[in-house]
Short mmCIF file of C-alpha atoms and ligand atoms in Angstrom, two decimals:
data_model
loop_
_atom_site.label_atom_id
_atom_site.label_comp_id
_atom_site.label_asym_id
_atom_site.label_seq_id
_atom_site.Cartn_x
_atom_site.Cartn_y
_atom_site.Cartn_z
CA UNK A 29 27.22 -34.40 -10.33
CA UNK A 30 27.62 -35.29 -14.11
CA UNK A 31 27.46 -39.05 -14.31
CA UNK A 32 26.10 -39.34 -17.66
CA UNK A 33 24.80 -42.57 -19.52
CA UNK A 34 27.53 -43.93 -22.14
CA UNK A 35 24.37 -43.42 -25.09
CA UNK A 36 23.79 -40.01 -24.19
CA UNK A 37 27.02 -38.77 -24.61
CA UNK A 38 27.27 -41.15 -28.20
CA UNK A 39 24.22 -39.97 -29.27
CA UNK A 40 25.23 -36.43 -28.86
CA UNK A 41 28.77 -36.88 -30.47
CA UNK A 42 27.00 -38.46 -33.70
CA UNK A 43 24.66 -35.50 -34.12
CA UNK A 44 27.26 -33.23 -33.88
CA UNK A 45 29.34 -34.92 -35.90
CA UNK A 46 32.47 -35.58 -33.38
CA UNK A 47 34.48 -37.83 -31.69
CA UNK A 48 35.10 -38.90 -27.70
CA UNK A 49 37.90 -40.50 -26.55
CA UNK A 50 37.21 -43.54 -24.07
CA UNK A 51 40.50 -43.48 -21.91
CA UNK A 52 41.61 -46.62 -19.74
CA UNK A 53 42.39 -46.07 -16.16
CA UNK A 54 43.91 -47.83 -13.90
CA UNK A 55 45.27 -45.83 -11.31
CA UNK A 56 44.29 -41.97 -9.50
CA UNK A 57 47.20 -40.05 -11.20
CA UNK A 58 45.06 -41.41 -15.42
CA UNK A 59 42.01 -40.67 -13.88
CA UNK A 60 42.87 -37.17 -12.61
CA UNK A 61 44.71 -36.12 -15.99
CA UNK A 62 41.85 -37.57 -18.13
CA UNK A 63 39.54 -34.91 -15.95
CA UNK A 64 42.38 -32.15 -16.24
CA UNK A 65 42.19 -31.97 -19.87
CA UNK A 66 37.99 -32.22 -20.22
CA UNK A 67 38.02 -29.29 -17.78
CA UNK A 68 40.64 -27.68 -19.99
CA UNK A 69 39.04 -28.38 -23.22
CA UNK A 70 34.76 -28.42 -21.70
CA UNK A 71 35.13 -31.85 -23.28
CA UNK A 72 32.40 -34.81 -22.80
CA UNK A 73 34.58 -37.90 -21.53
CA UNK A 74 34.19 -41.36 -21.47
CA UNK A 75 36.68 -43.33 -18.39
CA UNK A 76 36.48 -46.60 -19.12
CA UNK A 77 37.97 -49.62 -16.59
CA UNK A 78 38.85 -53.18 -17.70
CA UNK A 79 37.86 -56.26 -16.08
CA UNK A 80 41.72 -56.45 -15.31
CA UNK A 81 42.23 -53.25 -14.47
CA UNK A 82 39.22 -53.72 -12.09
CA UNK A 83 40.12 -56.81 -10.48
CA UNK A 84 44.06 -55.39 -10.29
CA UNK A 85 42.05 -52.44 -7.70
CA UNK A 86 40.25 -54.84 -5.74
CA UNK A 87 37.26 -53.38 -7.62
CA UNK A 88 35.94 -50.93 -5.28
CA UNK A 89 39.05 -49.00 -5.16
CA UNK A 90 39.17 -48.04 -8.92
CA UNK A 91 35.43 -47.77 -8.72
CA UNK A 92 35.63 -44.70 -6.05
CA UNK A 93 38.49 -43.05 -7.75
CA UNK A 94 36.21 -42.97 -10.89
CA UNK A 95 33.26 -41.63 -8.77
CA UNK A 96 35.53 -38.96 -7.77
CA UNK A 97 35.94 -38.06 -10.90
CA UNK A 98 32.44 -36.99 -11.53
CA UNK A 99 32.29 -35.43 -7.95
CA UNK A 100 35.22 -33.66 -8.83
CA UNK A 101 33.67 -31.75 -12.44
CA UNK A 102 30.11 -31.48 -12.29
CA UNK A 103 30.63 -29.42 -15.29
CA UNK A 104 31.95 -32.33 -16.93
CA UNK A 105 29.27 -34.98 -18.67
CA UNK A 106 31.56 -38.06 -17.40
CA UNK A 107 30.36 -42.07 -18.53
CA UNK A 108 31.95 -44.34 -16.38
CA UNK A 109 32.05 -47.48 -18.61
CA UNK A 110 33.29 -51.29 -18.24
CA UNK A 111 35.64 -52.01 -21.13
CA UNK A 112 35.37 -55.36 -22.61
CA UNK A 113 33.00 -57.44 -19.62
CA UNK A 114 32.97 -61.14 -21.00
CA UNK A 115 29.86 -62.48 -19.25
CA UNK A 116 26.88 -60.61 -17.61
CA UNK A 117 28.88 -61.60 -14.15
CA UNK A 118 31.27 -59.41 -14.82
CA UNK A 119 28.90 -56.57 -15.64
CA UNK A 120 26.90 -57.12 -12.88
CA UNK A 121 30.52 -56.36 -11.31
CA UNK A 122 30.07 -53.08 -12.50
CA UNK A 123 26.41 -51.99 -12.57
CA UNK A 124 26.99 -52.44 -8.70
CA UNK A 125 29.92 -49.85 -8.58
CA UNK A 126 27.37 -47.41 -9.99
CA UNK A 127 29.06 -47.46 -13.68
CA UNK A 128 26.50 -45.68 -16.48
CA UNK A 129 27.74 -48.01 -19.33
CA UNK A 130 29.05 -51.31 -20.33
CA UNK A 131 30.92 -53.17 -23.10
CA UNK A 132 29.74 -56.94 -23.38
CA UNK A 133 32.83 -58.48 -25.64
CA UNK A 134 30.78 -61.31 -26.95
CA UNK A 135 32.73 -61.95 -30.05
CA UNK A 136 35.55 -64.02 -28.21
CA UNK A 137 34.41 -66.59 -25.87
CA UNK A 138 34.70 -66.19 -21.93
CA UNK A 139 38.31 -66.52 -21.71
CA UNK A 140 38.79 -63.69 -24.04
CA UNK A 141 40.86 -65.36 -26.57
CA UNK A 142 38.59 -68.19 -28.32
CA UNK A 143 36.69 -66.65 -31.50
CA UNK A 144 32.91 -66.87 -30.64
CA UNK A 145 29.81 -67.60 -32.82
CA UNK A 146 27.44 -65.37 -33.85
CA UNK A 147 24.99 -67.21 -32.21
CA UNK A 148 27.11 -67.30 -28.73
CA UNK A 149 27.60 -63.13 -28.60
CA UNK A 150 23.55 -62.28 -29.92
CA UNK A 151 22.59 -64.58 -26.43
CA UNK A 152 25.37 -63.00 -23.94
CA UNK A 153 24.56 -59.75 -25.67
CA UNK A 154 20.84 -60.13 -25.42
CA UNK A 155 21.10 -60.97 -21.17
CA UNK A 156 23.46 -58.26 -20.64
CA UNK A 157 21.30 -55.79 -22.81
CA UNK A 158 18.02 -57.00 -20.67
CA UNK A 159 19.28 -56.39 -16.93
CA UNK A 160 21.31 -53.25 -17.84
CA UNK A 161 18.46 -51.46 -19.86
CA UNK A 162 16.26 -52.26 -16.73
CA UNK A 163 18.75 -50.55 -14.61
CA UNK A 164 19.05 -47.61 -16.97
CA UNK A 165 22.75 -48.34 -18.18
CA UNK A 166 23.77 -48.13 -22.17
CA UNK A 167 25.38 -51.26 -23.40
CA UNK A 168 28.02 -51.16 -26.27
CA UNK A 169 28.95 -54.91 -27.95
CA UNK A 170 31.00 -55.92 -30.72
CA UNK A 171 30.66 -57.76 -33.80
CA UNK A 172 33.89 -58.96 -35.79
CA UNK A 173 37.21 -59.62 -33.70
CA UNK A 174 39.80 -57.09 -33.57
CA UNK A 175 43.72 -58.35 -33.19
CA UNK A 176 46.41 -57.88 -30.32
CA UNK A 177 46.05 -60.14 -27.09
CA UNK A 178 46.30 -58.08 -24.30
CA UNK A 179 45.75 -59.21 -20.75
CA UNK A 180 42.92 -61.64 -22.86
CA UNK A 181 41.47 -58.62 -25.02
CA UNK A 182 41.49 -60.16 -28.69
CA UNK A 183 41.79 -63.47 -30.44
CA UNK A 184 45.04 -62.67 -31.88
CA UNK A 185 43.47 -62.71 -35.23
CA UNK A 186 41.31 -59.93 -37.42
CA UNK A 187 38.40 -60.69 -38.61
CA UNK A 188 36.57 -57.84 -40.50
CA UNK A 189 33.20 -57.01 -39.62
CA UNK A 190 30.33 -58.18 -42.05
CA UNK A 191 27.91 -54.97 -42.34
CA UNK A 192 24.94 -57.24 -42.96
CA UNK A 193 25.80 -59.10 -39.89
CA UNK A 194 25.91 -56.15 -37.99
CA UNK A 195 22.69 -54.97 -39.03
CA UNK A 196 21.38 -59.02 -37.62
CA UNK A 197 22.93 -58.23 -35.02
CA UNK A 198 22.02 -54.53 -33.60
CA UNK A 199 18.23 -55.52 -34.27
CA UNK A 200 18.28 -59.17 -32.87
CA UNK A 201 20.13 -57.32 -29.32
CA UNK A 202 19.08 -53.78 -28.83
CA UNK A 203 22.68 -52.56 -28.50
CA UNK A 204 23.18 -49.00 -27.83
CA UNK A 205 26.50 -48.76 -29.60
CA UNK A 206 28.33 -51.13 -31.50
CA UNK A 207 32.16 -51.46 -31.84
CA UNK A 208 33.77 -53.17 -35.37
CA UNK A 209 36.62 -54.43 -36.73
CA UNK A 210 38.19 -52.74 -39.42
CA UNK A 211 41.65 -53.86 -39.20
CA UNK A 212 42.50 -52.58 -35.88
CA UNK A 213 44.01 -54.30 -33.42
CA UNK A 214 44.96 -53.61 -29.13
CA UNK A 215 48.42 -52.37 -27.99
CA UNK A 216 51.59 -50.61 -29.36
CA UNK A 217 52.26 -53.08 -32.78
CA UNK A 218 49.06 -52.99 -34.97
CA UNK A 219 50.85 -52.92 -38.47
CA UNK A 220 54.03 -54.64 -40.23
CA UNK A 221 53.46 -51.99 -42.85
CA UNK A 222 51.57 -49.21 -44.18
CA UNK A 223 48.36 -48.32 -41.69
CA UNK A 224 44.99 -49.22 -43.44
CA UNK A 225 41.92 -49.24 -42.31
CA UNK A 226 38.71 -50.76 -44.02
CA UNK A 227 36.91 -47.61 -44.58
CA UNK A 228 34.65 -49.17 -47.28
CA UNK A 229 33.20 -51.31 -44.68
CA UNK A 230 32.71 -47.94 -41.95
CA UNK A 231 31.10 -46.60 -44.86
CA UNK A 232 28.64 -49.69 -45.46
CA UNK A 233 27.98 -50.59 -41.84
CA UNK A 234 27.25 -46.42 -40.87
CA UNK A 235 24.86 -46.65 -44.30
CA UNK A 236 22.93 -50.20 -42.37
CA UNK A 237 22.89 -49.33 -38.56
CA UNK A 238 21.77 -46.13 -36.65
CA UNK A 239 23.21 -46.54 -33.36
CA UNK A 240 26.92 -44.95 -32.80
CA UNK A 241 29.76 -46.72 -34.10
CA UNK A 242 33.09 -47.57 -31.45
CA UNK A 243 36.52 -48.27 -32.57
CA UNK A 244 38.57 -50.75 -30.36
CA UNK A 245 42.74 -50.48 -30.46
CA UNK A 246 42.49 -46.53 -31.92
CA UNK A 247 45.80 -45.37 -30.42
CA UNK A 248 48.35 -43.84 -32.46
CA UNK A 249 51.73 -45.00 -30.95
CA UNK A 250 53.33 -41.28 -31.92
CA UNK A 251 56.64 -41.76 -33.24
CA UNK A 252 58.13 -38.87 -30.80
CA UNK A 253 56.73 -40.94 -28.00
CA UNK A 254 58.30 -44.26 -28.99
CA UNK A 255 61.35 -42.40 -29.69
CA UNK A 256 61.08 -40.94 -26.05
CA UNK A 257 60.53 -44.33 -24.08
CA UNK A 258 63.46 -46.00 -26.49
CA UNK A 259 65.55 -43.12 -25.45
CA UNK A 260 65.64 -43.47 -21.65
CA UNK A 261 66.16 -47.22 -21.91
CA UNK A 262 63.12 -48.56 -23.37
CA UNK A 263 62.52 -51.24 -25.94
CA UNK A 264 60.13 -51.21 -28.07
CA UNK A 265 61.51 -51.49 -31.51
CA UNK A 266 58.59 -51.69 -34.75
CA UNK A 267 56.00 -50.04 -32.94
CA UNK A 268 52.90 -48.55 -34.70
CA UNK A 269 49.48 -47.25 -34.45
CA UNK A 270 46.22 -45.51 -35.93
CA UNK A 271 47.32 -42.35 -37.52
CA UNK A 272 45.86 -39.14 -36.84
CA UNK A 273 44.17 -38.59 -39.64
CA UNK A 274 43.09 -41.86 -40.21
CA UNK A 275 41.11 -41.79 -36.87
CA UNK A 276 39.90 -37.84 -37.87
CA UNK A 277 38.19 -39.50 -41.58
CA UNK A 278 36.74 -42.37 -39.34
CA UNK A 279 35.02 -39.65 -36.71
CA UNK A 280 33.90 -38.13 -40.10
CA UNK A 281 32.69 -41.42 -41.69
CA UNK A 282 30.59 -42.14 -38.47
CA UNK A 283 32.54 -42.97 -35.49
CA UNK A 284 31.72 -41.75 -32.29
CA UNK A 285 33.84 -43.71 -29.53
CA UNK A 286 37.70 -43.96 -29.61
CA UNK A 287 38.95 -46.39 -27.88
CA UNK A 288 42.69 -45.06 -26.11
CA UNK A 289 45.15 -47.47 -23.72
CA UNK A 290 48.16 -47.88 -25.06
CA UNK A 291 49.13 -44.27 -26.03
CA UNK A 292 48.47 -43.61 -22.62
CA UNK A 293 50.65 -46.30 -21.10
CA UNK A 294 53.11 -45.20 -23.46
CA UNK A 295 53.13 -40.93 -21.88
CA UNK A 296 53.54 -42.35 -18.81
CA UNK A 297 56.00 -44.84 -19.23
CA UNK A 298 58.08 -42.45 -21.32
CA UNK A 299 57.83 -39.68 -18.68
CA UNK A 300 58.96 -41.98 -15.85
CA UNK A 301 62.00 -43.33 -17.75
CA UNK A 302 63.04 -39.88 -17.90
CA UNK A 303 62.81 -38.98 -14.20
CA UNK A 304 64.46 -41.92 -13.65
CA UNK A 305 66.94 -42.09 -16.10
CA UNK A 306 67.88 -37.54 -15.49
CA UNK A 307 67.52 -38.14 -11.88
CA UNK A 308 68.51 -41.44 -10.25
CA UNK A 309 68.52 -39.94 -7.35
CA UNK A 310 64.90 -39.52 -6.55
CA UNK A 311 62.70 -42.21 -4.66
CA UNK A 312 59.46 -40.29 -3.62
CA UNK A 313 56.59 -41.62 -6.20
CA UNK A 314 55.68 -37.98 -6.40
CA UNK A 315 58.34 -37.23 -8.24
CA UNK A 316 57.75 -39.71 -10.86
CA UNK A 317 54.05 -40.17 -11.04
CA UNK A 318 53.34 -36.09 -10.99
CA UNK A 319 55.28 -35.96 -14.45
CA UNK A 320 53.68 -38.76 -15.65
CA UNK A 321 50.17 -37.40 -14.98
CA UNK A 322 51.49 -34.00 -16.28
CA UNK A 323 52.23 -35.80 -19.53
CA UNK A 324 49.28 -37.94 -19.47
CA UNK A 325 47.48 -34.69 -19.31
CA UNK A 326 48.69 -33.14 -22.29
CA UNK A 327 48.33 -36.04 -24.60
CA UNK A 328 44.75 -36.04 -23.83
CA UNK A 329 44.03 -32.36 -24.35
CA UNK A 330 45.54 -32.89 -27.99
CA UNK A 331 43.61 -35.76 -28.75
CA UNK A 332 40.30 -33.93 -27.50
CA UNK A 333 41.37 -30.83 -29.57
CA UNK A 334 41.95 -33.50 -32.94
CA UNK A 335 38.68 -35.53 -32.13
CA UNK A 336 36.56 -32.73 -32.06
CA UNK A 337 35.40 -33.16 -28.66
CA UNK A 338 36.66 -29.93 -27.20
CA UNK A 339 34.04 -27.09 -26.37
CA UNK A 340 31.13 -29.61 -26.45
CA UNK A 341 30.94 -30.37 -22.69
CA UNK A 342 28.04 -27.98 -22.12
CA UNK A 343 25.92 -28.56 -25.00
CA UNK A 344 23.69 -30.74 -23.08
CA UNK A 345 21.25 -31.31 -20.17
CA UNK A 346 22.57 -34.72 -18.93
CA UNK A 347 20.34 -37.75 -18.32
CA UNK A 348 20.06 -39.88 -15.34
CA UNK A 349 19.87 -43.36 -15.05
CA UNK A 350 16.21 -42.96 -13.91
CA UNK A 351 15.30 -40.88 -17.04
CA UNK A 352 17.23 -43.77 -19.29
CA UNK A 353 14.80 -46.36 -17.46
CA UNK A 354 11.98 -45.55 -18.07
CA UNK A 355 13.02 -44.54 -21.76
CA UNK A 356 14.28 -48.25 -22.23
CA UNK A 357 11.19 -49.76 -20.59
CA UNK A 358 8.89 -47.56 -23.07
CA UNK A 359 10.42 -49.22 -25.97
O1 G3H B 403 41.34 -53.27 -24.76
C1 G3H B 403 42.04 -53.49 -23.79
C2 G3H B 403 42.54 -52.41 -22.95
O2 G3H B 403 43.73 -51.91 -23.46
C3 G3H B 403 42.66 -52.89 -21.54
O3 G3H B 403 43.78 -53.64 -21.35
O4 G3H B 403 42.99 -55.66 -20.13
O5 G3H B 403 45.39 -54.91 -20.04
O6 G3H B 403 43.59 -53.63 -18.84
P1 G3H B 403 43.96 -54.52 -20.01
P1 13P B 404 44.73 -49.35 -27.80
O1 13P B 404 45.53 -50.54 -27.37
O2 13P B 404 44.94 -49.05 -29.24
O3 13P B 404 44.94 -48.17 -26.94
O4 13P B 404 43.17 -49.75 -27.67
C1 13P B 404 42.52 -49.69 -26.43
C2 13P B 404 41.19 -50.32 -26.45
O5 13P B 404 40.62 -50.65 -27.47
C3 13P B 404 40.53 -50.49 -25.15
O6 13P B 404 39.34 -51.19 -25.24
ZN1 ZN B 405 39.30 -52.74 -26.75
#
């Protein structure tokens, strides 16, 4: 079994120099082609679950699917992480489903819209970095607000991060990883024009803080796939994302943790239009959710391949929660 904590795969990402994908899951058919292409790449992977894509599973459901996972590809250093917990309740949620890292979104308020204060996410941060540390889980918090409202993910509004206020923060909370804004934003519209990203203030927050760097909202929206849901009946007119590239010169100015959703909603949307569009005739889920997971699949390979992560599942002796314990508890 390869449940590994979320800071030990970071950690080894940064030294190396590469990126890992954090992929959203929702359902058995993400979760099994997010393992299909880290077996087919040897690629570290992080499978990250919402609080709404938790509660929309009854909890335990997604949470056993995800323990599969690891069963599954021992081979495979797996985190299984909570994406974007807004209270120490809801990570308590997921410390009990055996997860081995968790996101604290203390920069909105509790209902996930309302901008916080800085004063407001150091205290959450600080009680959910205190019971998970004892429990030998890595904690990952944010600092800045990032755009798009999504199931009550964002503010609506970006608000760049402040480097020296990241620095504050990282040494007033003990953090293991720390995700900024720098003008991304959640789901399939993040720009009316060009795509730019703040690299000046990667650059000055990777020069101030040690700990690995996480970028919320990093999908891409690929034209061909837009062009592919819009084709079989689809609307989604203006979409956009993170380019390539753009996300390959952040993994190179310090990012380690990339956060995908949408792109993958997208695959599968686009490859179930199709079935259903070419072949009205069919009714068996199989039919429908196989190609979707087939697509699924190969988006993820080429964004392991592009990241980096590909060929570094093996590179490491993975840590147990134990070993992370009593690491935290010397410090
Ligand atoms: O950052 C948000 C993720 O895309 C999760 O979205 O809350 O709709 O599950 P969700
Ligand atoms: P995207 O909407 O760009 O996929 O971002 C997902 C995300 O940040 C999950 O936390
Ligand atoms: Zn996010």
């Amino acid at each position: 079994m390869a449940l590994v904590p979320g800071k030990q795969i970071l950690e080894e990402a940064k030294k190396s120099g590469y990126g890992v994908g954090a992929y959203n899951v929702n359902n058995m058919e993400q979760i099994q082609a997010i393992m299909a292409a880290a077996k087919e790449t040897k690629s570290p992977v992080i499978i990250q679950a919402s609080r709404g894509a938790l509660k929309y599973s009854n909890f335990t459901y997604l949470g056993y699917l995800m323990k599969a996972a690891v069963i599954e590809n021992p081979e495979i250093p797996v985190a299984m992480h909570l994406d974007h917990g807004n209270s120490l309740e809801s990570v308590i949620k997921a410390i009990d489903l055996g997860f081995s890292s968790v996101m604290i979104d203390g920069s909105l308020m509790e209902d996930g819209k309302t901008a916080s204060t800085y004063e407001y996410n150091v205290k959450v941060t600080r009680s959910v970095v205190e019971y998970s540390h004892a429990r030998g889980v890595s904690v990952e918090a944010e600092i800045g607000t990032l755009g798009g409202i999504e199931d009550g993910v964002g503010s609506g509004k970006i608000h760049l991060t402040d480097p020296q206020e990241a620095k504050k923060f990282v040494d007033e909370t003990g953090v293991d990883s720390l995700a900024i804004a720098i003008g991304t934003s959640h789901g399939a519209y993040k720009f009316k024009g060009a795509a730019n990203l703040a690299f000046d203030v990667l650059k000055e927050i990777r020069s101030l803080i040690s700990i690995p760097i996480v970028l919320h909202g990093a999908s891409s929206v690929p034209k061909e796939l837009i062009e592919e849901v819009n084709k079989y009946g689809g609307k989604m007119p203006g979409a956009t994302g993170v380019p390539m590239e753009s996300l390959q010169e952040a993994i190179t100015l310090g990012v380690s943790k990339i956060n995908v959703d949408t792109d993958g909603r997208l695959a599968i949307t686009a490859a179930i239009r199709k079935v259903f569009t070419e072949t009205p005739e069919k009714f068996d889920p199989r039919d429908y959710l196989g190609p979707a997971r087939m697509a699924l699949t190969n988006l993820i390979i080429s964004k392991m391949k592009a990241f980096k992560t590909a060929g570094h599942a093996g590179d490491y002796t993975p840590k147990t929660l134990d070993d992370m314990k009593k690491g935290y508890a010397l410090k």
